[in-house]
mmCIF file of N, CA and C in Angstrom:
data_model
loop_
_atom_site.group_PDB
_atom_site.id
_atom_site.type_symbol
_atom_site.label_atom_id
_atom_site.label_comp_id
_atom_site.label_asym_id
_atom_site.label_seq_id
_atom_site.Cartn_x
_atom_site.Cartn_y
_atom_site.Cartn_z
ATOM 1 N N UNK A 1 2.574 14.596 -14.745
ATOM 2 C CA UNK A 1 2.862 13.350 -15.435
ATOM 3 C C UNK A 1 1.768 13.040 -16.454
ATOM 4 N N UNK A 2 0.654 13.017 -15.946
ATOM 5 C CA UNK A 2 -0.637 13.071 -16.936
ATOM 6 C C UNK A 2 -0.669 13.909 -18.380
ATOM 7 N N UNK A 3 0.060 15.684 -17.846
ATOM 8 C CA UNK A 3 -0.179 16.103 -19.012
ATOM 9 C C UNK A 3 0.846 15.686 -20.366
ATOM 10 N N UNK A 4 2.219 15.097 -20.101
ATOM 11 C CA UNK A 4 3.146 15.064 -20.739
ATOM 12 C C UNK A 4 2.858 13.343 -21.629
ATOM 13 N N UNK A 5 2.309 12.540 -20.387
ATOM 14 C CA UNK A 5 3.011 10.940 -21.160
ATOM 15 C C UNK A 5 0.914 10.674 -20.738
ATOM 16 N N UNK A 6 0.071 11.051 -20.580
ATOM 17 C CA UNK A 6 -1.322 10.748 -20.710
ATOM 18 C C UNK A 6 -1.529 9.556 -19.690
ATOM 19 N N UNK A 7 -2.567 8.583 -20.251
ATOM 20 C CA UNK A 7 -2.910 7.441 -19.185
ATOM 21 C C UNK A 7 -1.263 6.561 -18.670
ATOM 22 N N UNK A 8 -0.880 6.059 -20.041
ATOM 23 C CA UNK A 8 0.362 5.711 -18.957
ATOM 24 C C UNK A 8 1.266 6.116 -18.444
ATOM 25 N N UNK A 9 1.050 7.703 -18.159
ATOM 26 C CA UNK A 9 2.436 7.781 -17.011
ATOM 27 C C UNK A 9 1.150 7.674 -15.826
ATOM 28 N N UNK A 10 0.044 7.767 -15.937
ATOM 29 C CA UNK A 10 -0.145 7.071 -14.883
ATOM 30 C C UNK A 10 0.060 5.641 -14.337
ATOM 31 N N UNK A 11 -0.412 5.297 -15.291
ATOM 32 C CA UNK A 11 0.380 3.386 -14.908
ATOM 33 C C UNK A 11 1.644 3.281 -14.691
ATOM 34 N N UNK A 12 2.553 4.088 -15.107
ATOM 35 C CA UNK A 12 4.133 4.299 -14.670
ATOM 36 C C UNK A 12 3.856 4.729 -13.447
ATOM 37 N N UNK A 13 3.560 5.983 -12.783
ATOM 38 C CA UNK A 13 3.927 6.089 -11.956
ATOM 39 C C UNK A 13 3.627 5.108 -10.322
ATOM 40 N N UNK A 14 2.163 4.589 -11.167
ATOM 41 C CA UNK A 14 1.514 3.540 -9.732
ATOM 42 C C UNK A 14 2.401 2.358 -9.986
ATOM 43 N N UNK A 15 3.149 2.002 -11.304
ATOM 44 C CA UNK A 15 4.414 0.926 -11.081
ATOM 45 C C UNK A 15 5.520 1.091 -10.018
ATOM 46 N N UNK A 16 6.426 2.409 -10.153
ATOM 47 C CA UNK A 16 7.427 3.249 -9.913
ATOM 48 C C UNK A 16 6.623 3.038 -8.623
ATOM 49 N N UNK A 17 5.399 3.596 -8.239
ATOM 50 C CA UNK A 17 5.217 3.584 -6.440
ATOM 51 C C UNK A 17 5.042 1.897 -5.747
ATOM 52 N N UNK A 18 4.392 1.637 -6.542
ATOM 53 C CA UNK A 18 4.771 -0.047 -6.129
ATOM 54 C C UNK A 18 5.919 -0.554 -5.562
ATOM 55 N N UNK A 19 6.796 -0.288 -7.029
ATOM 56 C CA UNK A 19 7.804 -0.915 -7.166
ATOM 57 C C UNK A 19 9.479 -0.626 -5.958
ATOM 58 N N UNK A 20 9.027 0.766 -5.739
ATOM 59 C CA UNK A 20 9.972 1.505 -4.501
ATOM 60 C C UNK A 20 9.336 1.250 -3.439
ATOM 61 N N UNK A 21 7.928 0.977 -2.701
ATOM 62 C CA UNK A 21 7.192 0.099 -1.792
ATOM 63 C C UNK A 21 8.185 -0.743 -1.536
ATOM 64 N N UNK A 22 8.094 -2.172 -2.508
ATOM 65 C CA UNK A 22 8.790 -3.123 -2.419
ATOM 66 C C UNK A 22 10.230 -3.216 -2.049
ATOM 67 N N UNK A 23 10.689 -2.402 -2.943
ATOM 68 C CA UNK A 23 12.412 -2.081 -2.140
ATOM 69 C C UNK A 23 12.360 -1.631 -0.828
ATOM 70 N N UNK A 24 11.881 -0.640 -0.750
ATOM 71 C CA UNK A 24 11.941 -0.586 0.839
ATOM 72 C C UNK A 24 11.078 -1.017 2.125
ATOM 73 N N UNK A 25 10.307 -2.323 1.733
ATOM 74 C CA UNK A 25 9.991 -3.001 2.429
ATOM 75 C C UNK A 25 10.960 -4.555 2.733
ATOM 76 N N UNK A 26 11.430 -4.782 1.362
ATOM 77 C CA UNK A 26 12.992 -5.477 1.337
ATOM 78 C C UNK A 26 13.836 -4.602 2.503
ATOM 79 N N UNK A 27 14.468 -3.924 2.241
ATOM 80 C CA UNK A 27 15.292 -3.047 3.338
ATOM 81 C C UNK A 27 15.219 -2.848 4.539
ATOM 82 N N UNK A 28 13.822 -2.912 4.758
ATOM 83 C CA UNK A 28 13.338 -2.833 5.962
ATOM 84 C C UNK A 28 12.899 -4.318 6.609
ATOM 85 N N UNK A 29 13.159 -5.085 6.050
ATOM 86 C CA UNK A 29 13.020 -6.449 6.292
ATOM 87 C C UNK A 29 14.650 -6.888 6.804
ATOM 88 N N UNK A 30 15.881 -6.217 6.066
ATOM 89 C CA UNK A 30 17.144 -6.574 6.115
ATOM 90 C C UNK A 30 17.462 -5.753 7.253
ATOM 91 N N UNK A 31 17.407 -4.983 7.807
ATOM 92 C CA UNK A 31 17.857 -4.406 8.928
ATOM 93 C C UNK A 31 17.927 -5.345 10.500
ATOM 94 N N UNK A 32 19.396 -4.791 10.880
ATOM 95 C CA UNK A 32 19.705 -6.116 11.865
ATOM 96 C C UNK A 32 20.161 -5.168 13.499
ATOM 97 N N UNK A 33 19.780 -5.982 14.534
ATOM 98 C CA UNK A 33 20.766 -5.251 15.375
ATOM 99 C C UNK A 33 21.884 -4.158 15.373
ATOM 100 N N UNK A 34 22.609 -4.559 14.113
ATOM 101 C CA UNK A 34 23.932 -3.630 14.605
ATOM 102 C C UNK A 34 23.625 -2.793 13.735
ATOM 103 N N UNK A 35 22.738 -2.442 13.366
ATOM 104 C CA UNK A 35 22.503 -1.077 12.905
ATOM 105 C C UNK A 35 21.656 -0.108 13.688
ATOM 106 N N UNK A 36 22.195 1.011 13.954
ATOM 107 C CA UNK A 36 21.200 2.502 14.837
ATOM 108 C C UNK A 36 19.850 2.122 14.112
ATOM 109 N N UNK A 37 18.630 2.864 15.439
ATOM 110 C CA UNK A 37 17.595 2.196 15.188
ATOM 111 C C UNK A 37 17.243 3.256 13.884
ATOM 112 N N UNK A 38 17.775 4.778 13.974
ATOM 113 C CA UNK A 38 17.369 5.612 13.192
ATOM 114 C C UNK A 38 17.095 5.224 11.953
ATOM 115 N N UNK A 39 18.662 3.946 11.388
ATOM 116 C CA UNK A 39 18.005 3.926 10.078
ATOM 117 C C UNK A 39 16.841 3.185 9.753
ATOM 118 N N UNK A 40 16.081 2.295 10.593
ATOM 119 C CA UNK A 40 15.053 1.768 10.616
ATOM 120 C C UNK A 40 13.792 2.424 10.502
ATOM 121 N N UNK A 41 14.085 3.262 10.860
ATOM 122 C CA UNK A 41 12.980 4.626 11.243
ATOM 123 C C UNK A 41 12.907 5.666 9.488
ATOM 124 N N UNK A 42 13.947 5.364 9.186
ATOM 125 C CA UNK A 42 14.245 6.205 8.157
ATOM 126 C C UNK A 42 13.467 4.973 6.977
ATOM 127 N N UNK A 43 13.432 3.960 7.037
ATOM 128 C CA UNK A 43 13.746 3.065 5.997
ATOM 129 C C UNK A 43 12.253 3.244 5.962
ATOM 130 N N UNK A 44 11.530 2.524 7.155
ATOM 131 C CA UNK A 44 9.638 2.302 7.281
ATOM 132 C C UNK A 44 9.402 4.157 7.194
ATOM 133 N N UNK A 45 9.430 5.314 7.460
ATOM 134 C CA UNK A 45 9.286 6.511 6.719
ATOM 135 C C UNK A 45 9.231 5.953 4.987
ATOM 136 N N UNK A 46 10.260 6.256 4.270
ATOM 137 C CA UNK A 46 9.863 5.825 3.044
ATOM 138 C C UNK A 46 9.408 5.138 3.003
ATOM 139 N N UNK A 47 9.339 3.858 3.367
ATOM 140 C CA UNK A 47 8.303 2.656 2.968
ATOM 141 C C UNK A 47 6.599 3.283 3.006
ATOM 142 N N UNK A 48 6.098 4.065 4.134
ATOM 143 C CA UNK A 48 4.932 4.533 4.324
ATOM 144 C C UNK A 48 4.768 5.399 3.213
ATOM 145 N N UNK A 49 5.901 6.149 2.861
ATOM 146 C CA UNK A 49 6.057 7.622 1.731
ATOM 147 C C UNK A 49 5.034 6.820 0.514
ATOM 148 N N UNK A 50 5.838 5.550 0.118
ATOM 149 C CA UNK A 50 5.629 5.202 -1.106
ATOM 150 C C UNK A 50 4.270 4.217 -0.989
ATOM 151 N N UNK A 51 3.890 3.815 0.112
ATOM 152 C CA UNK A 51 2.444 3.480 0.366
ATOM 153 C C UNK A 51 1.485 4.279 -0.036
ATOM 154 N N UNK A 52 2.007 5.625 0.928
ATOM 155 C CA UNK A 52 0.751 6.192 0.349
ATOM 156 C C UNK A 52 0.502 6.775 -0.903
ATOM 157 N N UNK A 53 2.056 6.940 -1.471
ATOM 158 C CA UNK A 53 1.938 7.258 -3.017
ATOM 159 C C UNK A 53 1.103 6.149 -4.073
ATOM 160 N N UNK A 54 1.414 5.121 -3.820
ATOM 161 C CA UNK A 54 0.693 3.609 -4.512
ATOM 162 C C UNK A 54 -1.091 4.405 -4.087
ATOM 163 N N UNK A 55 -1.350 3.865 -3.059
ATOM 164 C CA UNK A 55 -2.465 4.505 -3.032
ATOM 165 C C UNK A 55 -3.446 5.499 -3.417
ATOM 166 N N UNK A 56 -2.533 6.321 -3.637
ATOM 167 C CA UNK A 56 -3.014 7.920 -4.288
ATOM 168 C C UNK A 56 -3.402 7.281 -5.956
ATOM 169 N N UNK A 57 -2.268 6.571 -6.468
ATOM 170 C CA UNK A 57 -2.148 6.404 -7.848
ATOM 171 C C UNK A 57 -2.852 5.513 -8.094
ATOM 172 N N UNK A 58 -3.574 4.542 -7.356
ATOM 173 C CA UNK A 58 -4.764 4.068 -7.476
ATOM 174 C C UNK A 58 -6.155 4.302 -7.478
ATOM 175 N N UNK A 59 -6.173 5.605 -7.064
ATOM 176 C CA UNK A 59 -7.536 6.767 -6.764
ATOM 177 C C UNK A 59 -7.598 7.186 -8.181
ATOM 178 N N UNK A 60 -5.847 8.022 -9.032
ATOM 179 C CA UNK A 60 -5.588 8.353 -10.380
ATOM 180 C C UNK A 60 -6.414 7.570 -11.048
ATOM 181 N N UNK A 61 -6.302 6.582 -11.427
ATOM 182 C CA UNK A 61 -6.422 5.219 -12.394
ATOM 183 C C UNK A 61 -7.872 5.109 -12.134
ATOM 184 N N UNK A 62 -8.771 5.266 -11.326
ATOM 185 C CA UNK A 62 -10.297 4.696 -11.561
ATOM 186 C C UNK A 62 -11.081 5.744 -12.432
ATOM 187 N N UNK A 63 -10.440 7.116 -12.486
ATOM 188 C CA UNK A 63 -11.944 7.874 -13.475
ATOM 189 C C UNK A 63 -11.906 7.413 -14.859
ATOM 190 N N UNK A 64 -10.853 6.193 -15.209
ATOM 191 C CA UNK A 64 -10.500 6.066 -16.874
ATOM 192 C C UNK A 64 -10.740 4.733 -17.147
ATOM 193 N N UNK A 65 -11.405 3.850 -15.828
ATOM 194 C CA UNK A 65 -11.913 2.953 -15.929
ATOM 195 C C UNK A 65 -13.010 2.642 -16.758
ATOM 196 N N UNK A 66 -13.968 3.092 -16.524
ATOM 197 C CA UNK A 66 -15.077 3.237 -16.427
ATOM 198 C C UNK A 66 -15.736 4.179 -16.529
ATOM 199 N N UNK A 67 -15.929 5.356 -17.599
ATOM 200 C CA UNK A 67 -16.024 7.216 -17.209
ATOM 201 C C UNK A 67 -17.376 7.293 -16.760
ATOM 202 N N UNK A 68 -18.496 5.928 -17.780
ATOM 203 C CA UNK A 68 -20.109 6.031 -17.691
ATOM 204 C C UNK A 68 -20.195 5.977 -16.408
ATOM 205 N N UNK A 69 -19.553 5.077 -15.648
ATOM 206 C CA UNK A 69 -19.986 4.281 -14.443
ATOM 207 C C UNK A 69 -18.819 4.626 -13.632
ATOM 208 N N UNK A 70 -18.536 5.812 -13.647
ATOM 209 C CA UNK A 70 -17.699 6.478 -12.320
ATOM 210 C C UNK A 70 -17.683 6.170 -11.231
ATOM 211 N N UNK A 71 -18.948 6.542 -10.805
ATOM 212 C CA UNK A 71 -19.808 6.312 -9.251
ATOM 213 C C UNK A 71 -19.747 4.534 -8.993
ATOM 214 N N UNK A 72 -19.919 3.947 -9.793
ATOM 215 C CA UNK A 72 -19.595 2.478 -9.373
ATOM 216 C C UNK A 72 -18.551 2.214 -9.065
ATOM 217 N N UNK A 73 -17.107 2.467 -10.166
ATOM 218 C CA UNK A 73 -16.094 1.936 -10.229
ATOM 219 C C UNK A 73 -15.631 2.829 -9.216
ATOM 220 N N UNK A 74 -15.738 3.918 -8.541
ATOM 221 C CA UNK A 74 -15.096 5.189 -7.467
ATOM 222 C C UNK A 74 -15.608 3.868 -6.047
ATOM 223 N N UNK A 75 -16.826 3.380 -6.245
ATOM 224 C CA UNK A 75 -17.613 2.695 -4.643
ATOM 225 C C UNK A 75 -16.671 1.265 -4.774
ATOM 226 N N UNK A 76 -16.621 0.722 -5.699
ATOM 227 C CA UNK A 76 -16.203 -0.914 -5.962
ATOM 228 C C UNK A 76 -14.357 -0.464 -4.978
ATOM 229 N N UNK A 77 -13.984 0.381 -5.424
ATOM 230 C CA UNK A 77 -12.492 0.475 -5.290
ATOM 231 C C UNK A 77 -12.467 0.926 -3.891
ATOM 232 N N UNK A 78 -13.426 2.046 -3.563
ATOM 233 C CA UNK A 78 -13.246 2.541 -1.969
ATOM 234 C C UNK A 78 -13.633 1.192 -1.140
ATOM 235 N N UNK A 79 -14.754 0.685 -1.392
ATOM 236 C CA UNK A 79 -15.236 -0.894 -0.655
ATOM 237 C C UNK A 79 -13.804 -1.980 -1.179
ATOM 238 N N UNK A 80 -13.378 -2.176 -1.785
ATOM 239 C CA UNK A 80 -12.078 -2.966 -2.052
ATOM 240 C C UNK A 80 -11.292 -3.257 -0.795
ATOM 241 N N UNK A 81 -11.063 -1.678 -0.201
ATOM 242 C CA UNK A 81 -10.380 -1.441 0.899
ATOM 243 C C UNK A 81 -10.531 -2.122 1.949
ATOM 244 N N UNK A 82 -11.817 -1.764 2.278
ATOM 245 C CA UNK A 82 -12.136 -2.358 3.403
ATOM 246 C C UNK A 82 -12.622 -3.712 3.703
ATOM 247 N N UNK A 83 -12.786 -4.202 2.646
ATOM 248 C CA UNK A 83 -12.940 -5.861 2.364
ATOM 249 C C UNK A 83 -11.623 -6.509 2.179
ATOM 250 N N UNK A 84 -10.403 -5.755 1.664
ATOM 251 C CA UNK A 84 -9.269 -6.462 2.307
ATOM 252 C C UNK A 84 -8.700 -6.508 3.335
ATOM 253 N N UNK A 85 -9.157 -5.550 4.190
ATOM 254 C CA UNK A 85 -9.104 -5.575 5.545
ATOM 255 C C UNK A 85 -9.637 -6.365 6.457
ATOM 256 N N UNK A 86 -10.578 -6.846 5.764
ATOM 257 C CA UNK A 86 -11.631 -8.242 7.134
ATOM 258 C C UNK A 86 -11.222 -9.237 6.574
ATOM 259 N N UNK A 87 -10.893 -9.605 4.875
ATOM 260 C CA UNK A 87 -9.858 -10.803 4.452
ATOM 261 C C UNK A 87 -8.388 -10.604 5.205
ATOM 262 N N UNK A 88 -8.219 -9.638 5.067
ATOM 263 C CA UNK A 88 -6.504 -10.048 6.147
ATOM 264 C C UNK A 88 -6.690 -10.745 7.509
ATOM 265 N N UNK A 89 -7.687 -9.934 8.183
ATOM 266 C CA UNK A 89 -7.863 -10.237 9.966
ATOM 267 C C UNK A 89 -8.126 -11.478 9.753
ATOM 268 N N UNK A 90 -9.405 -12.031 9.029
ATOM 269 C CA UNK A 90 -9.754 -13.004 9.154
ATOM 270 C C UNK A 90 -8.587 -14.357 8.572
ATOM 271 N N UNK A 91 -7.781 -14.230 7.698
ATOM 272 C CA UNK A 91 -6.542 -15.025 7.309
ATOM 273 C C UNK A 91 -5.289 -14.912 8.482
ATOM 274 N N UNK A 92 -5.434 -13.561 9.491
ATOM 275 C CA UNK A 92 -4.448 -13.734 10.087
ATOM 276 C C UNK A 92 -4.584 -14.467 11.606
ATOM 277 N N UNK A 93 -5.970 -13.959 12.282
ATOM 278 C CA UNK A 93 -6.610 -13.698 13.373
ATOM 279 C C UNK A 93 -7.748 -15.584 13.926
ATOM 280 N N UNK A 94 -8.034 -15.899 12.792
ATOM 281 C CA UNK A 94 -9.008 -16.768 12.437
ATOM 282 C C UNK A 94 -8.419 -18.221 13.308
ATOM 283 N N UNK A 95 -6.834 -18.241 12.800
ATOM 284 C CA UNK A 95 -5.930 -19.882 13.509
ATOM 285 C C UNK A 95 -6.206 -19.500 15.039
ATOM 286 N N UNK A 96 -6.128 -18.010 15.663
ATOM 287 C CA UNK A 96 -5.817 -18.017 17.129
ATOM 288 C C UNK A 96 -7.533 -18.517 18.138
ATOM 289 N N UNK A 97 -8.553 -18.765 17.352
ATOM 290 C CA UNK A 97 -9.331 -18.982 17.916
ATOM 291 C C UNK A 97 -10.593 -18.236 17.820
ATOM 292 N N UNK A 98 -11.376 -17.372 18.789
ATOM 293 C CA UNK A 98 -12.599 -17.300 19.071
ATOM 294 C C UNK A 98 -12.110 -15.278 19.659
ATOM 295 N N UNK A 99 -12.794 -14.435 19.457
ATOM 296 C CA UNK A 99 -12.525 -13.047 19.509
ATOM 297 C C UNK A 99 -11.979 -12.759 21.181
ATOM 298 N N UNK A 100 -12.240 -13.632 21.620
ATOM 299 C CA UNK A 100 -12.070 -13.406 23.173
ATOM 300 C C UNK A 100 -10.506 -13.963 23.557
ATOM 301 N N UNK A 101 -10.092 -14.580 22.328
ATOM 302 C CA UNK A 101 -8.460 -14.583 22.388
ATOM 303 C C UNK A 101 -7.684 -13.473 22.476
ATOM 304 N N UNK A 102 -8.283 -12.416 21.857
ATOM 305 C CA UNK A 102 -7.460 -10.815 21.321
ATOM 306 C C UNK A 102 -8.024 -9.936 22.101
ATOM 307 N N UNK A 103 -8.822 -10.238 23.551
ATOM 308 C CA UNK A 103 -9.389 -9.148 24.414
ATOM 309 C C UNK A 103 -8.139 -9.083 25.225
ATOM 310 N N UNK A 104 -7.784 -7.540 25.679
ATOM 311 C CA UNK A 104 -6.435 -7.531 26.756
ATOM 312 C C UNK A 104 -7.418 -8.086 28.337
ATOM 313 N N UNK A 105 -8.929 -8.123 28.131
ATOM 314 C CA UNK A 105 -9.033 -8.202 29.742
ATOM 315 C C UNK A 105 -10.279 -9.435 29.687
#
């Protein structure tokens, strides 16, 4: 994709992975009882497919950020990660109380 359409088929394609994310996280939101669980199984499969494609295409997109400052913009984006990860817990985890709420024992 890079060699044909340059920087933006990369931005196309991290759209395109987004954007099929979203559909099939819609889909997978619409699934009801009377449907076999398989297709559920089938639906969150792609949904993960195109996760991790988004992801990948976000790794694409940082060496053209920034080319001087690679090594920054490569650390800022890997740390991104994991700082939205203690903003989620803490937005999700935070109403139930004190850490000893979420111990099984």
């Amino acid at each position: 994709l890079f060699a044909k359409f340059a920087f933006p088929g990369r931005l196309w394609a991290q759209f395109i992975s987004l954007f099929l994310e979203s559909v099939f996280l819609f889909a997978f939101a619409s699934i009801d009882n009377t449907q076999p669980w398989w297709v559920a199984l089938l639906v969150i499969i792609a949904f993960s497919l195109f996760v991790q494609m988004a992801e990948g295409t976000s790794y694409g997109i940082v060496p053209f950020m920034n080319p001087k400052q690679l090594a920054c913009t490569s650390a800022l984006v890997g740390a991104g990660g994991n700082l939205g990860a203690v903003i989620a817990l803490l937005c999700f985890y935070k109403p139930l109380g004190t850490i000893e709420t979420l111990l099984p024992f």
